[in-house]
């Protein structure tokens, strides 16, 4: 879910977590998590690299099996990150999903835990899609329960830490508990409300890492663009204060690397060297037609990141799979910026 990447400043805590569970090292893996919605306004899955322990990684085949069964293959890395948070891959009930069945904690064996945890997460994804709620709310709801989806839906449909905090406050009656996790220390001075874990999105997100590119300019562009993953699409938006539309995001991100693009998708198409998608490299732009009635041929643009994937201002901002029927129907091709 969006969102959801390694917080560099918290890496030391992550290593400490490993030591607590007796883990010797993290294993960096790449899992292709691609959008499987039919349009640019669907719930976007997470993407990029994820650092999890070897004990968690060994559960990947079973996670993939049940993610496929329940139709959420694009969330495999999120599920693995949840395992890292819940058990470090060490306990039998690796996803701590017994309670979602009304059972006492640690009642399930490993496969039953993964099956139930994945099914529960899939149910939350469906609920979020129906309510128009973003992916981070789904991740928090894995800890809080499905009522959090409705809570966010009634308050702007976009997850925020403030919403997670207010939900916990209401459910706990304002009761607090000391909590020494560095995330809690950083955000709340070392306490949280006595209901669930209002830092759950941060705990899961810290295991995600930004994709790395060989080209320095592309890395600068993506480092900037990824700051806004999970932000809503805003027509006419061209800066972090307003959020972004598609060409506003590309213009803003490339400007950080010293490249000035014109404002609209059509104008950006006009100033690039037109190439086929098969020739595209990370950092090229990808263009689409007829995604809405704008009076121009080119109506949408994204940043190509390799492996038939792009990063774009959908709703919310995030990754998308260019091989899906929707994008193939509207694809024009790629464009290389002339320098």
Coordinates of C-alpha atoms in Angstrom, one line a residue:
X1 CA 0.0 0.0 0.0
X2 CA 1.3 3.4 -0.4
X3 CA 3.0 4.5 0.4
X4 CA 5.4 2.6 2.5
X5 CA 9.2 2.9 2.1
X6 CA 12.2 2.6 4.4
X7 CA 12.7 5.6 6.7
X8 CA 16.4 6.0 6.5
X9 CA 16.6 7.7 9.9
X10 CA 15.0 4.7 11.5
X11 CA 17.3 2.1 10.0
X12 CA 19.1 1.7 13.3
X13 CA 15.9 0.8 15.0
X14 CA 15.2 -1.8 12.3
X15 CA 18.6 -3.4 13.0
X16 CA 17.8 -3.4 16.7
X17 CA 14.5 -5.1 16.0
X18 CA 16.5 -7.9 14.2
X19 CA 18.8 -8.3 17.1
X20 CA 15.8 -8.7 19.4
X21 CA 14.6 -11.6 17.4
X22 CA 18.0 -13.1 17.0
X23 CA 18.2 -12.3 13.2
X24 CA 21.6 -12.0 11.7
X25 CA 20.9 -9.9 8.7
X26 CA 18.2 -8.3 6.5
X27 CA 17.8 -9.6 3.0
X28 CA 17.1 -7.0 0.3
X29 CA 14.6 -8.3 -2.3
X30 CA 12.7 -6.9 -5.2
X31 CA 9.1 -7.8 -5.6
X32 CA 7.1 -6.5 -8.5
X33 CA 4.0 -5.0 -7.0
X34 CA 2.0 -3.6 -9.9
X35 CA -1.4 -1.9 -10.1
X36 CA -4.1 -4.3 -11.3
X37 CA -6.9 -1.9 -11.5
X38 CA -8.3 -1.0 -14.9
X39 CA -7.6 2.7 -14.7
X40 CA -5.6 5.4 -13.1
X41 CA -7.9 6.0 -10.3
X42 CA -7.7 2.6 -8.6
X43 CA -6.1 1.7 -5.4
X44 CA -2.4 1.5 -6.1
X45 CA -0.3 -1.3 -4.7
X46 CA 3.2 -0.7 -3.2
X47 CA 6.3 -1.0 -5.3
X48 CA 10.1 -1.0 -5.2
X49 CA 12.4 -2.9 -3.0
X50 CA 11.8 -4.2 0.5
X51 CA 14.3 -5.2 3.1
X52 CA 13.1 -8.1 5.3
X53 CA 14.9 -10.8 7.3
X54 CA 15.7 -14.2 6.0
X55 CA 13.2 -15.7 8.4
X56 CA 10.5 -13.6 6.8
X57 CA 11.7 -14.2 3.2
X58 CA 11.3 -17.9 3.6
X59 CA 7.5 -17.4 3.8
X60 CA 7.4 -15.6 0.5
X61 CA 6.2 -18.6 -1.6
X62 CA 3.2 -19.1 0.7
X63 CA 2.4 -15.4 0.8
X64 CA 2.4 -15.3 -3.0
X65 CA 0.2 -18.4 -3.1
X66 CA -2.5 -16.9 -1.0
X67 CA -2.1 -13.4 -2.3
X68 CA -2.9 -14.8 -5.8
X69 CA -5.8 -16.8 -4.4
X70 CA -7.4 -13.7 -2.9
X71 CA -6.6 -11.4 -5.8
X72 CA -4.0 -9.1 -4.2
X73 CA -0.7 -10.2 -5.7
X74 CA 0.4 -6.6 -6.0
X75 CA 0.6 -6.5 -2.1
X76 CA 3.0 -9.3 -1.6
X77 CA 5.7 -7.0 -0.3
X78 CA 3.3 -5.3 2.1
X79 CA 2.3 -8.6 3.5
X80 CA 5.9 -9.6 4.0
X81 CA 6.6 -6.3 5.8
X82 CA 3.6 -7.0 8.0
X83 CA 5.1 -10.4 8.9
X84 CA 8.3 -8.6 9.7
X85 CA 6.5 -6.2 12.1
X86 CA 4.2 -8.9 13.6
X87 CA 6.6 -11.7 14.3
X88 CA 9.9 -11.3 12.5
X89 CA 9.0 -14.5 10.8
X90 CA 9.8 -16.5 14.0
X91 CA 6.4 -17.3 15.5
X92 CA 4.0 -20.0 14.2
X93 CA 1.2 -17.4 13.9
X94 CA 3.5 -15.2 11.7
X95 CA 0.9 -12.7 10.7
X96 CA -0.7 -12.6 14.2
X97 CA -4.0 -13.2 12.4
X98 CA -5.7 -15.4 15.0
X99 CA -7.6 -12.4 16.6
X100 CA -9.2 -11.5 13.2
X101 CA -11.0 -14.8 13.6
X102 CA -12.0 -14.1 17.2
X103 CA -9.4 -16.6 18.4
X104 CA -6.8 -16.1 21.2
X105 CA -3.4 -14.8 20.0
X106 CA -1.1 -17.4 18.5
X107 CA -3.8 -19.9 17.8
X108 CA -2.9 -20.6 14.2
X109 CA -0.1 -22.5 12.6
X110 CA 2.1 -20.8 10.0
X111 CA 0.1 -21.6 6.8
X112 CA -3.3 -20.9 8.5
X113 CA -1.9 -17.6 9.8
X114 CA -0.7 -16.6 6.3
X115 CA -4.0 -17.7 4.7
X116 CA -6.1 -15.8 7.2
X117 CA -3.9 -12.7 7.4
X118 CA -3.9 -12.5 3.6
X119 CA -7.6 -13.0 3.3
X120 CA -8.2 -10.4 6.0
X121 CA -5.9 -7.9 4.2
X122 CA -7.7 -8.6 0.9
X123 CA -11.1 -7.9 2.6
X124 CA -9.7 -4.6 3.8
X125 CA -8.4 -3.7 0.3
X126 CA -11.9 -4.4 -1.1
X127 CA -13.5 -2.3 1.6
X128 CA -11.1 0.6 0.9
X129 CA -11.6 0.4 -2.9
X130 CA -15.4 0.5 -2.3
X131 CA -15.0 3.5 0.0
X132 CA -12.3 5.3 -2.1
X133 CA -9.9 5.1 0.8
X134 CA -6.1 5.1 0.2
X135 CA -3.7 2.2 0.7
X136 CA -2.1 3.4 3.9
X137 CA -5.4 3.3 5.6
X138 CA -5.6 -0.4 4.7
X139 CA -2.2 -1.1 6.3
X140 CA -3.3 0.7 9.5
X141 CA -6.6 -1.2 9.4
X142 CA -4.7 -4.5 9.6
X143 CA -3.8 -3.4 13.1
X144 CA -7.0 -1.5 14.0
X145 CA -9.6 -3.5 12.3
X146 CA -12.0 -2.7 9.4
X147 CA -13.8 0.1 11.4
X148 CA -10.8 2.3 10.6
X149 CA -11.6 2.2 6.9
X150 CA -15.0 3.7 7.6
X151 CA -13.5 6.2 10.0
X152 CA -11.1 7.5 7.2
X153 CA -13.8 7.4 4.6
X154 CA -15.9 9.8 6.6
X155 CA -12.9 12.2 7.1
X156 CA -11.5 12.9 3.7
X157 CA -10.6 9.3 2.5
X158 CA -6.9 9.9 3.0
X159 CA -4.9 8.3 5.7
X160 CA -2.9 10.5 8.1
X161 CA -1.1 9.9 11.3
X162 CA -3.5 12.4 12.9
X163 CA -6.5 10.2 12.0
X164 CA -4.7 7.1 13.3
X165 CA -4.0 8.9 16.5
X166 CA -7.6 10.3 17.0
X167 CA -9.1 6.8 16.3
X168 CA -6.9 5.3 19.0
X169 CA -7.8 8.1 21.4
X170 CA -11.5 7.5 20.9
X171 CA -11.2 3.7 21.2
X172 CA -9.0 3.9 24.3
X173 CA -11.0 6.6 26.0
X174 CA -7.8 8.7 26.1
X175 CA -5.8 6.2 28.1
X176 CA -2.1 6.3 27.3
X177 CA 0.8 3.9 27.7
X178 CA 4.6 4.5 27.6
X179 CA 6.1 3.1 24.5
X180 CA 9.8 3.2 23.8
X181 CA 9.9 2.5 20.1
X182 CA 11.9 5.2 18.4
X183 CA 9.0 6.1 16.1
X184 CA 6.9 6.8 19.2
X185 CA 9.7 8.8 20.7
X186 CA 10.1 10.8 17.6
X187 CA 6.4 11.5 17.0
X188 CA 4.9 11.5 20.5
X189 CA 7.6 11.8 23.0
X190 CA 7.5 8.1 23.9
X191 CA 3.8 7.4 24.5
X192 CA 0.8 6.1 22.5
X193 CA -2.9 5.5 23.2
X194 CA -3.8 2.2 24.7
X195 CA -5.5 0.9 21.6
X196 CA -3.7 -0.9 18.8
X197 CA -0.6 0.8 17.5
X198 CA -1.1 4.2 15.9
X199 CA 2.4 4.0 14.4
X200 CA 1.6 0.9 12.4
X201 CA 2.0 2.5 9.0
X202 CA 5.4 3.8 9.9
X203 CA 6.4 0.4 11.3
X204 CA 5.5 -1.4 8.1
X205 CA 6.8 1.4 5.8
X206 CA 10.3 1.4 7.2
X207 CA 11.0 -1.9 5.4
X208 CA 10.5 -0.3 2.0
X209 CA 13.4 1.2 0.1
X210 CA 13.4 3.6 -2.7
X211 CA 14.4 2.1 -6.1
X212 CA 18.0 2.8 -7.1
X213 CA 18.9 4.0 -10.6
X214 CA 22.4 4.1 -12.2
X215 CA 21.7 7.5 -13.7
X216 CA 22.2 10.3 -11.1
X217 CA 19.6 12.6 -12.7
X218 CA 17.0 9.9 -12.7
X219 CA 17.7 9.2 -9.1
X220 CA 17.2 12.8 -8.2
X221 CA 13.9 12.9 -10.1
X222 CA 12.6 9.7 -8.5
X223 CA 13.8 10.7 -5.0
X224 CA 11.7 13.8 -5.3
X225 CA 8.7 12.1 -7.0
X226 CA 8.5 9.4 -4.4
X227 CA 8.0 11.9 -1.6
X228 CA 4.5 12.3 -2.8
X229 CA 3.5 8.6 -3.1
X230 CA 0.0 8.3 -1.8
X231 CA -0.9 12.0 -2.3
X232 CA -4.3 12.5 -4.1
X233 CA -4.6 13.5 -7.7
X234 CA -5.5 17.2 -7.9
X235 CA -6.4 18.6 -11.3
X236 CA -4.2 21.7 -11.9
X237 CA -1.9 20.8 -8.9
X238 CA 1.7 21.5 -9.5
X239 CA 3.4 21.6 -6.1
X240 CA 3.4 19.8 -2.7
X241 CA 1.0 22.3 -1.1
X242 CA -1.7 21.6 -3.6
X243 CA -0.7 18.0 -4.5
X244 CA -0.3 17.2 -8.2
X245 CA -1.9 16.3 -11.5
X246 CA 0.1 14.1 -13.9
X247 CA 2.2 16.8 -15.7
X248 CA 2.5 18.9 -12.5
X249 CA 4.2 16.0 -10.9
X250 CA 6.6 15.4 -13.7
X251 CA 7.4 19.1 -14.1
X252 CA 8.1 19.5 -10.4
X253 CA 10.2 16.4 -10.1
X254 CA 12.4 17.0 -13.1
X255 CA 12.9 20.6 -12.0
X256 CA 14.7 19.3 -8.9
X257 CA 17.2 17.7 -11.3
X258 CA 17.7 21.0 -13.2
X259 CA 15.4 20.0 -16.1
X260 CA 12.6 22.5 -17.0
X261 CA 9.6 20.9 -18.6
X262 CA 6.6 22.8 -19.9
X263 CA 3.4 22.5 -17.9
X264 CA 0.9 20.2 -19.7
X265 CA 1.2 16.6 -20.8
X266 CA 0.7 17.7 -24.5
X267 CA 3.5 20.3 -24.2
X268 CA 5.8 17.8 -22.6
X269 CA 5.1 15.3 -25.4
X270 CA 5.9 18.0 -27.9
X271 CA 9.4 18.7 -26.5
X272 CA 10.5 15.1 -26.2
X273 CA 12.1 12.7 -28.7
X274 CA 9.4 10.1 -29.4
X275 CA 10.4 6.5 -28.9
X276 CA 8.5 3.2 -28.5
X277 CA 7.9 1.8 -25.0
X278 CA 10.3 -1.1 -25.8
X279 CA 13.1 1.5 -26.2
X280 CA 12.3 3.3 -23.0
X281 CA 14.7 3.6 -20.1
X282 CA 14.2 4.7 -16.5
X283 CA 13.7 8.5 -16.5
X284 CA 11.9 8.7 -19.9
X285 CA 8.4 9.9 -19.9
X286 CA 5.4 7.8 -20.9
X287 CA 2.4 9.4 -22.7
X288 CA -1.3 8.4 -23.1
X289 CA -4.2 9.7 -25.1
X290 CA -8.0 9.9 -24.4
X291 CA -7.8 9.2 -20.6
X292 CA -10.3 12.1 -20.3
X293 CA -11.7 14.8 -22.6
X294 CA -9.1 17.6 -22.5
X295 CA -9.2 18.9 -26.0
X296 CA -5.7 17.7 -26.7
X297 CA -4.3 14.5 -28.1
X298 CA -2.0 13.8 -25.1
X299 CA -3.9 13.6 -21.8
X300 CA -1.7 11.8 -19.3
X301 CA 2.0 11.4 -18.6
X302 CA 4.1 9.3 -16.2
X303 CA 7.7 8.6 -15.4
X304 CA 9.0 5.3 -16.8
X305 CA 10.9 3.3 -14.1
X306 CA 11.7 0.1 -16.0
X307 CA 10.1 -3.4 -16.3
X308 CA 7.0 -2.0 -18.0
X309 CA 6.1 0.1 -15.0
X310 CA 5.7 3.8 -14.5
X311 CA 5.3 6.2 -11.6
X312 CA 2.5 8.7 -12.1
X313 CA -0.1 11.0 -10.6
X314 CA -3.0 8.5 -10.6
X315 CA -5.3 8.8 -7.7
X316 CA -3.4 8.4 -5.5
X317 CA 0.1 9.0 -6.8
X318 CA 2.0 5.8 -7.2
X319 CA 3.2 3.0 -9.4
X320 CA 1.2 1.5 -12.3
X321 CA 1.6 -1.6 -14.5
X322 CA 1.8 -0.5 -18.2
X323 CA 0.8 -4.0 -19.4
X324 CA -2.7 -3.7 -18.1
X325 CA -5.5 -3.4 -20.6
X326 CA -6.4 0.1 -19.5
X327 CA -2.9 1.6 -20.1
X328 CA -2.3 -0.4 -23.3
X329 CA -5.6 1.0 -24.7
X330 CA -4.4 4.6 -24.1
X331 CA -0.7 4.2 -24.7
X332 CA 1.0 6.5 -27.2
X333 CA 4.6 5.7 -26.4
X334 CA 7.6 7.0 -24.5
X335 CA 9.4 10.3 -24.8
X336 CA 13.1 11.0 -24.1
X337 CA 13.9 14.4 -22.8
X338 CA 16.3 16.4 -25.0
X339 CA 19.2 17.8 -23.2

